[in-house]
């Protein structure tokens, strides 16, 4: 049995501290073999710096996926070629650097993480995620555990990709909205699915942002400076139990820890 823990969007210092606080006990409690997570909001809410990347790896993340804020910190351009655990959106413009699908080996088993951006209600320039996955799947082997982090806004688009990839990958796990959904399940052909894993970041916040600054923007129509919230974090993730002999998912379990837990 292979147990994989995927952590939802890690937001800012609060989220990074939560890894330090919760991960060791969770790994022990569930017998986790490998931890992966979405880090596109890890450096002060947007993007990735070298220091934050090193911190996430130090705290046990074997692969880190990104999203629409991948290049919000320009510093990433300086070290992306050395960041061999970083997975950027596969369907981002080809002019941008980075690797969109990466494999690591754990206990002799290949584990692949692919990062994809959605189109609906997203304003970036990206290729069609469905077609991108077809292309990728046509050139890779089947003897691996393949997890897709679909970083997208619309629930319908996420569920559609889940069904499109059902039986073709081991998991389609949604990120980006920062709100955990309660629809984790195995799809008819065996792919594990959840619309959104949820956020690992400041509990008293509006999806990670400071409450008063967001309310000011929404009530006055005037956008101020982006402010990330502080304080204790909630911790969101999913655990995948996988039969690594047949590359078959046995179970998906949702984890949502609140600061008072
Ligand atoms: Fe995002």
mmCIF file of C-alpha atoms and ligand atoms in Angstrom, residues 9 40 68-69 151 176, ligand 1:
data_model
loop_
_atom_site.group_PDB
_atom_site.id
_atom_site.type_symbol
_atom_site.label_atom_id
_atom_site.label_comp_id
_atom_site.label_asym_id
_atom_site.label_seq_id
_atom_site.Cartn_x
_atom_site.Cartn_y
_atom_site.Cartn_z
ATOM 1 C CA UNK A 9 -3.016 25.589 -1.307
ATOM 2 C CA UNK A 40 1.476 28.761 -5.479
ATOM 3 C CA UNK A 68 -2.084 31.060 -11.730
ATOM 4 C CA UNK A 69 0.354 32.865 -9.391
ATOM 5 C CA UNK A 151 -5.896 24.470 -10.318
ATOM 6 C CA UNK A 176 -7.309 27.202 -6.199
HETATM 7 FE FE1 LIG B 1 -4.713 30.022 -7.527
#
